[in-house]
Coordinates of C-alpha atoms and ligand atoms in Angstrom, one line a residue:
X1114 CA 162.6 126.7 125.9
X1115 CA 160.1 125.5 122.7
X1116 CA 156.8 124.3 123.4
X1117 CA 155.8 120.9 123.7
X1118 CA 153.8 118.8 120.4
X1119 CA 150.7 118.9 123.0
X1120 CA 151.3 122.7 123.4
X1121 CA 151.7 123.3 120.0
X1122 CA 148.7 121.3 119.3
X1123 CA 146.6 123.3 121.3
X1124 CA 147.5 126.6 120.0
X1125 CA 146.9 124.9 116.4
X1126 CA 143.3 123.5 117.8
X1127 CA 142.7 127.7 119.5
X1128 CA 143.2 129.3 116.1
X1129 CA 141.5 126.9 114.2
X1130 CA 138.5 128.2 116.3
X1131 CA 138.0 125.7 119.1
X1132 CA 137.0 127.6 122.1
X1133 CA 138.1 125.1 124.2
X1134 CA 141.5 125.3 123.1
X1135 CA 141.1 128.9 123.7
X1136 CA 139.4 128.2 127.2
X1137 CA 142.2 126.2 128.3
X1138 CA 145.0 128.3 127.1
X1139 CA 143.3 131.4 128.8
X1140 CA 143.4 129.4 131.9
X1141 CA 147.1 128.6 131.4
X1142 CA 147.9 132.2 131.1
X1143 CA 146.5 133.0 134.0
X1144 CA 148.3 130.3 136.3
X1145 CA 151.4 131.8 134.7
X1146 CA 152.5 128.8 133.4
X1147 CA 156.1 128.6 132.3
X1148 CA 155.2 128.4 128.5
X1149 CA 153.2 131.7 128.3
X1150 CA 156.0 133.3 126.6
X1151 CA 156.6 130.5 123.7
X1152 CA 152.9 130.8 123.2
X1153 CA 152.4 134.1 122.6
X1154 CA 155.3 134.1 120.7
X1155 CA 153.4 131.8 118.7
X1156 CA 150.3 133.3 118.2
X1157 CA 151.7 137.0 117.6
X1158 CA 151.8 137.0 113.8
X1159 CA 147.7 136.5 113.9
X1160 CA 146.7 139.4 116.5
X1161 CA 146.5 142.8 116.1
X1162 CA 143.2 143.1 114.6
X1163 CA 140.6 143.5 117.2
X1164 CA 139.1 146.7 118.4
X1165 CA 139.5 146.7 122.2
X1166 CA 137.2 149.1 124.1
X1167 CA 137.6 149.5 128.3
X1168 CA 134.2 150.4 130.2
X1169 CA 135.4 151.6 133.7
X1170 CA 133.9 152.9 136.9
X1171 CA 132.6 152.5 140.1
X1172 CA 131.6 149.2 141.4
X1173 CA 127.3 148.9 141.1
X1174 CA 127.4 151.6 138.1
X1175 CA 125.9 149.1 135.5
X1176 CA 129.1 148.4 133.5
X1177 CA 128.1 144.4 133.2
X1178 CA 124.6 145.7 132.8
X1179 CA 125.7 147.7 129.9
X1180 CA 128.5 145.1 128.3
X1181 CA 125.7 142.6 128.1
X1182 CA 123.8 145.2 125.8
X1183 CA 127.0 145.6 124.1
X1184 CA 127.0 142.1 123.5
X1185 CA 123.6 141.8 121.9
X1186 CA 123.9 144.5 119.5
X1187 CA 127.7 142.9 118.1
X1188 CA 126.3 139.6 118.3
X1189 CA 123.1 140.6 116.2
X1190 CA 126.1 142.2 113.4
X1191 CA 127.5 139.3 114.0
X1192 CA 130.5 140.0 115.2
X1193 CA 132.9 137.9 117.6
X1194 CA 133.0 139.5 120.9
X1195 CA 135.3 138.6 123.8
X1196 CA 135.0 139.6 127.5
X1197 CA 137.5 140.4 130.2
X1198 CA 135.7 141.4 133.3
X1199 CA 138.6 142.0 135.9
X1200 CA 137.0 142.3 139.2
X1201 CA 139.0 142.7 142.2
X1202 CA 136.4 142.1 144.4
X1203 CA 136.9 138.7 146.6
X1204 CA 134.1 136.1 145.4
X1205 CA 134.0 135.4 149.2
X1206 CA 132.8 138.6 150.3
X1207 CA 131.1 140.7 147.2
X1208 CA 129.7 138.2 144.8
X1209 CA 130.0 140.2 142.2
X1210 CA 132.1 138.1 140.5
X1211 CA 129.4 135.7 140.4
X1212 CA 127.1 138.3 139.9
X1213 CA 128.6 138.7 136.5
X1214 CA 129.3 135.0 135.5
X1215 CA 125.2 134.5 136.4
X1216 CA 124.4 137.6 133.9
X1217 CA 126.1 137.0 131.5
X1218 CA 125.5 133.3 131.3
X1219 CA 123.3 134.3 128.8
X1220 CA 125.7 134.1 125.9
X1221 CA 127.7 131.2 127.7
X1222 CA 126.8 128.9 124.7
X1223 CA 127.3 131.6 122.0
X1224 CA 129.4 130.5 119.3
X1225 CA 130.7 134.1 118.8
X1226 CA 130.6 135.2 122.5
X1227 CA 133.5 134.5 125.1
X1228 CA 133.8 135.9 128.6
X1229 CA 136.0 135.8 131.2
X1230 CA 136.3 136.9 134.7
X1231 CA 139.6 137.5 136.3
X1232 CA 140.1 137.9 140.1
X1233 CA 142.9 139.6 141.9
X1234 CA 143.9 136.1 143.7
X1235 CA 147.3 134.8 142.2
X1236 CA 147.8 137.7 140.2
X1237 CA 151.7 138.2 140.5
X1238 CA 152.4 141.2 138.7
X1239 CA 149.1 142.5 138.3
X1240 CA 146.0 142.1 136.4
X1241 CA 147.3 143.9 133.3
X1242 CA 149.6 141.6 132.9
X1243 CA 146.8 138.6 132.2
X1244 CA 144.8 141.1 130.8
X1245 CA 146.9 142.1 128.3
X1246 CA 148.1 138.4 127.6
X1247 CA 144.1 137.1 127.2
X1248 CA 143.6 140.4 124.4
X1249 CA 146.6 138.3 122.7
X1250 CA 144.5 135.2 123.2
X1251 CA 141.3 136.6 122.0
X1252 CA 142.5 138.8 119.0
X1253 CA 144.7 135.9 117.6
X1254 CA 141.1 133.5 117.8
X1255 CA 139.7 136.6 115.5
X1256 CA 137.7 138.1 118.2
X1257 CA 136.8 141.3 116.2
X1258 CA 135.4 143.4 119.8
X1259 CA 136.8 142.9 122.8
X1260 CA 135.0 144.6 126.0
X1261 CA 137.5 144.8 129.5
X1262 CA 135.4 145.5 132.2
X1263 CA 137.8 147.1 135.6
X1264 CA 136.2 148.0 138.9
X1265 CA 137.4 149.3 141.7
X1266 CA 139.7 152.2 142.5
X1267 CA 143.2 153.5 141.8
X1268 CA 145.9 151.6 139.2
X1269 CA 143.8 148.6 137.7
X1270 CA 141.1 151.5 136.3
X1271 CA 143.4 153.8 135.4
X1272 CA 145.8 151.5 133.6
X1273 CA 143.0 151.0 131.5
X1274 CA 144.1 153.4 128.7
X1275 CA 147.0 151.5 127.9
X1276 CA 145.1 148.6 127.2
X1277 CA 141.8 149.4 125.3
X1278 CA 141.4 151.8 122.0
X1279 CA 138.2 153.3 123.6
X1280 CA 137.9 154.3 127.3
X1281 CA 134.8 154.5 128.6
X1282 CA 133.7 155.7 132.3
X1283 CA 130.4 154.6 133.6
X1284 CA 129.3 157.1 136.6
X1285 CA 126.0 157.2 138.3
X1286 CA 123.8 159.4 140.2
X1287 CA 124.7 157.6 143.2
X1288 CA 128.0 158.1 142.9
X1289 CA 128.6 160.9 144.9
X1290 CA 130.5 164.0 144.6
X1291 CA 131.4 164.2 141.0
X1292 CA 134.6 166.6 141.8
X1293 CA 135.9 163.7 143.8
X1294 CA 135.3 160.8 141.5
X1295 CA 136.9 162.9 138.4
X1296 CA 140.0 164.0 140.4
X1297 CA 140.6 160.0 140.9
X1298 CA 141.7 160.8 137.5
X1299 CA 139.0 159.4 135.5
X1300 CA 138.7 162.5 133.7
X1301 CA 141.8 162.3 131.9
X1302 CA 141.1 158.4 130.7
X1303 CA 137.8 159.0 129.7
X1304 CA 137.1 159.0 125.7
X1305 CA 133.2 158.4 126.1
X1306 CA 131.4 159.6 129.6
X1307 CA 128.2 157.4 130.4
X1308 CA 125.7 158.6 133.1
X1309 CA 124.1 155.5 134.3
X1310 CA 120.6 154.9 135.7
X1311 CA 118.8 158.0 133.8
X1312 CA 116.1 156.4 134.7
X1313 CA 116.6 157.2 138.9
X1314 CA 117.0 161.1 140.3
X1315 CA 119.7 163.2 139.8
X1316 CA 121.3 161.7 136.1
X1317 CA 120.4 165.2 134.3
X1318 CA 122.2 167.0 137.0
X1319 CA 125.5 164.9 137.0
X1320 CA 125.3 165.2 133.1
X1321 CA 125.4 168.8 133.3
X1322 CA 128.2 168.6 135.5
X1323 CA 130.2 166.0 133.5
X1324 CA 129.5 168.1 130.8
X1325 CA 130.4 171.4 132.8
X1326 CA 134.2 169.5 134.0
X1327 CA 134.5 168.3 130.2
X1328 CA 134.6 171.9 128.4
X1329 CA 136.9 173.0 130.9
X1330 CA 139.7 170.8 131.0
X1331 CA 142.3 170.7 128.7
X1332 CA 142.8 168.6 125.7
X1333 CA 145.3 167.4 123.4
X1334 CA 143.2 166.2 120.9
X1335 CA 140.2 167.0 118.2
X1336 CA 137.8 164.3 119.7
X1337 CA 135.0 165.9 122.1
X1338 CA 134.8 163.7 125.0
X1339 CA 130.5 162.9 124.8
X1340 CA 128.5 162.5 127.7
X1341 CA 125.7 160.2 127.5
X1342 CA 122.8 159.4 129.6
X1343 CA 121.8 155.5 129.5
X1344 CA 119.8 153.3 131.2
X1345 CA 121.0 149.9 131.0
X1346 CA 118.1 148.4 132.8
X1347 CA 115.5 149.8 130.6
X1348 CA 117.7 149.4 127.4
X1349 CA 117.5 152.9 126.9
X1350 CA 120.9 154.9 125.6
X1351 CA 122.1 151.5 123.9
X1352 CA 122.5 152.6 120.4
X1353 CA 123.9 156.0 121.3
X1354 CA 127.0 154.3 123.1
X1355 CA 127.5 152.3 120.6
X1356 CA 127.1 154.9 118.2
X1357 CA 130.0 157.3 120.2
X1358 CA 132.1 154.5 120.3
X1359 CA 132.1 153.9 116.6
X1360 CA 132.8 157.4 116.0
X1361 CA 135.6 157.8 118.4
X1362 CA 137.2 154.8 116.2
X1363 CA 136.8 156.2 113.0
X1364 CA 138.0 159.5 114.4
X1365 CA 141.3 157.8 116.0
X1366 CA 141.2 155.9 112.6
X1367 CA 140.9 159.0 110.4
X1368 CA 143.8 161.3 112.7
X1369 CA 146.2 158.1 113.1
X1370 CA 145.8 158.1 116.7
X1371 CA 145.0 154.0 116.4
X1372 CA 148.1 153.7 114.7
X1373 CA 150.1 155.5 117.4
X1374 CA 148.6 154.1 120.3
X1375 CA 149.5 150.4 118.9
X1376 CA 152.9 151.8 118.2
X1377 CA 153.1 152.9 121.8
X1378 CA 152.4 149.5 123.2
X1379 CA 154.4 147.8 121.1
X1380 CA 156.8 150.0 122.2
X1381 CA 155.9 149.4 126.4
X1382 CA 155.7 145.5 125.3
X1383 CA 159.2 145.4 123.8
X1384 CA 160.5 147.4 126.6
X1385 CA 158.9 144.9 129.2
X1386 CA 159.9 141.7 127.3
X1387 CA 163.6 142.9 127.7
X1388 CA 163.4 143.8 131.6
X1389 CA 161.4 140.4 132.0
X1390 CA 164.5 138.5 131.1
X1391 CA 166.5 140.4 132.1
X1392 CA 165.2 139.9 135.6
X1393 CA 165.0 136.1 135.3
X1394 CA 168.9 136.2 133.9
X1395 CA 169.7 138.4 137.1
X1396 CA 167.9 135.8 138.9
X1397 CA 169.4 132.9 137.9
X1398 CA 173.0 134.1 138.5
X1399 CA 172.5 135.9 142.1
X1400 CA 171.4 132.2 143.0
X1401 CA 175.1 131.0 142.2
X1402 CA 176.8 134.2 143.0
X1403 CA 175.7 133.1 146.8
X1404 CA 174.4 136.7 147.2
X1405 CA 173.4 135.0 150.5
X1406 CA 176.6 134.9 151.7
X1407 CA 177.7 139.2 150.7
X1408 CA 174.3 139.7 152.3
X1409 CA 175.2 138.4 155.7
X1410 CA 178.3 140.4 155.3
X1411 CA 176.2 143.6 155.0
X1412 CA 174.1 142.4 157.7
X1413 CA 177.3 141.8 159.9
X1414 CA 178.3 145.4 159.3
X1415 CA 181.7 143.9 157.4
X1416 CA 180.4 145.4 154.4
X1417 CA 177.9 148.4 153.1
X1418 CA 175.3 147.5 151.3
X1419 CA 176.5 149.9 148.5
X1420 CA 179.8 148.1 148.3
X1421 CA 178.1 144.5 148.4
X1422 CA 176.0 145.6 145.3
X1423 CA 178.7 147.1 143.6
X1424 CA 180.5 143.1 144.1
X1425 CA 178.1 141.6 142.8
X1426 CA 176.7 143.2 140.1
X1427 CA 180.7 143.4 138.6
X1428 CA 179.8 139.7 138.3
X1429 CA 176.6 139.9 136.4
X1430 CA 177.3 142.7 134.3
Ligands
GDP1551 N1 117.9 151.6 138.1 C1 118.8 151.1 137.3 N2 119.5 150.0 137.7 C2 120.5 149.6 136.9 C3 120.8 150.1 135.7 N3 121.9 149.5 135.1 C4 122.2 148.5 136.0 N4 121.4 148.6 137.1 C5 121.4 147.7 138.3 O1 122.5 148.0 139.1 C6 123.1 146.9 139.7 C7 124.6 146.8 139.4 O2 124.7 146.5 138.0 P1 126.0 145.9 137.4 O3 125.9 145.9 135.9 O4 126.4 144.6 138.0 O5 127.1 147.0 137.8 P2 128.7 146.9 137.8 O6 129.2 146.6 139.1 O7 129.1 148.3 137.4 O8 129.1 145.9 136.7 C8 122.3 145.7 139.2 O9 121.3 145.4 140.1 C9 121.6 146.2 137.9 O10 120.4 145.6 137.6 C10 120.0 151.3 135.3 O11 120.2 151.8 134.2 N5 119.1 151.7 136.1
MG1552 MG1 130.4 144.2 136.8

């Protein structure tokens, strides 16, 4: 299938630098419309330049706080900055999502700021999967930073590390019982720890333990994992993050661990394309094979279901 003259417009208008061109194919992206594939095709040879960093933890921590004071400093380099802020949360019942669109309105009309939010609704096949295609969208525009903001608990935060070049997890005082929140395995994603909300009771302490939980644990590599106490409200801790974060890039720069983490998603990519056609091939042929009609077979007991398989998969294969 090629792309249309309007598609191919539109990509030409996106990385020309019209963010509505970019707008609109983010949006088509995530309706997993049946060009996504041509495009990104398309716009492959211009990405792979952007530094993308993940800021993870539990919902209320401050991560949109902190992104927004992300976003000032980069903007005041003047840098391009892109946001994905993938919250799970249903706009129905949290408002968080809203939360965030209201905060960080305040670079809406920012030349070299773009955010997006990205519910669970509609997702099929995850939100990695639009995540990862919108980094595509973003880097290819010449987004230089792009910030993924995940809340919420199990998969979506820890998938995290495959996506983004620096992991960082936002905990706060409030939190609770440090022991339970690192074995959710936030420990073993985390390249940057951030205690939260130094400015309420009880941030020292959870340092400490951080801290404590960090010199413990194993590692396979050179970089020491930094805790750092922030307050996002007051502004206070800002320049430190950013200053860890820089340093953990140089540092992955400097021991080629950038270049092998690209390699291994290039490799996961590749590996996904293949089963992603694979699957629509298989598809495509079980509909004429009238798998329907083996199935009721198996369902009639004239057949076991290990047989049926066998059948028809002679006929793919
Ligand atoms: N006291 C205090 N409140 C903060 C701090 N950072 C964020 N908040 C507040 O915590 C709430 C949740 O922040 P938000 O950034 O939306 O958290 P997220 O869910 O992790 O993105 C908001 O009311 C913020 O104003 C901080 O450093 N100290
Ligand atoms: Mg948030």
């Amino acid at each position: 299938m090629s792309l249309t003259k309007r598609e191919n417009e539109l990509i030409d208008k996106m990385l020309s630098g019209d963010r509505i061109a970019l707008a609109r194919l983010i949006t088509l992206v995530e309706s997993r419309y049946n060009s996504v594939p041509e495009i990104l095709k398309r716009i492959n040879p211009k990405t792979g330049k952007a530094y993308i960093i993940g800021i993870t933890g539990p919902p209320g921590a401050g991560k949109s706080t902190l992104v927004n004071e992300q976003i000032q400093s980069y903007k005041k380099d003047g840098k391009k900055v892109g946001v994905i802020a993938v919250d799970p949360s249903s706009p129905f019942t949290g408002g968080a999502v809203l939360g965030d669109r209201i905060r960080m309105q305040d670079h809406a009309l920012d030349e070299n700021v773009f955010i997006r939010s990205l519910g669970s609704r509609g997702s099929h096949g995850g939100l990695s999967r639009a995540t990862k295609e919108i980094i595509k969208l973003y880097d290819a525009f010449g987004i230089e930073i792009i910030i993924i903001e995940t809340v919420g608990v199990g998969q979506t935060e820890l998938d995290i590390i495959k996506l983004a070049d620096t992991v960082i997890v936002v905990l706060v005082p409030e939190s609770g019982d440090v022991v339970q929140t690192l074995k959710a395995g936030l420990m073993e994603i985390a390249d940057i720890f951030i205690v939260n909300k130094a400015d309420r009771e009880g941030a020292d302490t959870l340092s400490k333990e951080i801290q404590g939980m960090v010199s413990l644990s194993p590692r396979d590599s050179q970089w020491d994992i930094p805790v750092l106490l922030t307050s996002a409200y007051e502004k206070r801790g800002i320049k430190g993050m950013l200053k860890e974060i820089n340093r953990h890039r140089s540092f992955q720069i400097k021991t080629n661990l950038l270049n092998k983490k690209r390699e291994k998603r290039i490799e996961e990519e590749f590996s996904q394309i293949i089963l992603e056609v694979l699957e629509h091939k298989i598809h495509e042929k079980l509909d004429d094979l009238e798998v329907g009609r083996v199935l009721n077979m198996v369902k009639e007991g004239k057949l076991d279901p290990y047989e049926a398989a066998e059948q028809v998969l002679s006929r793919i294969l």
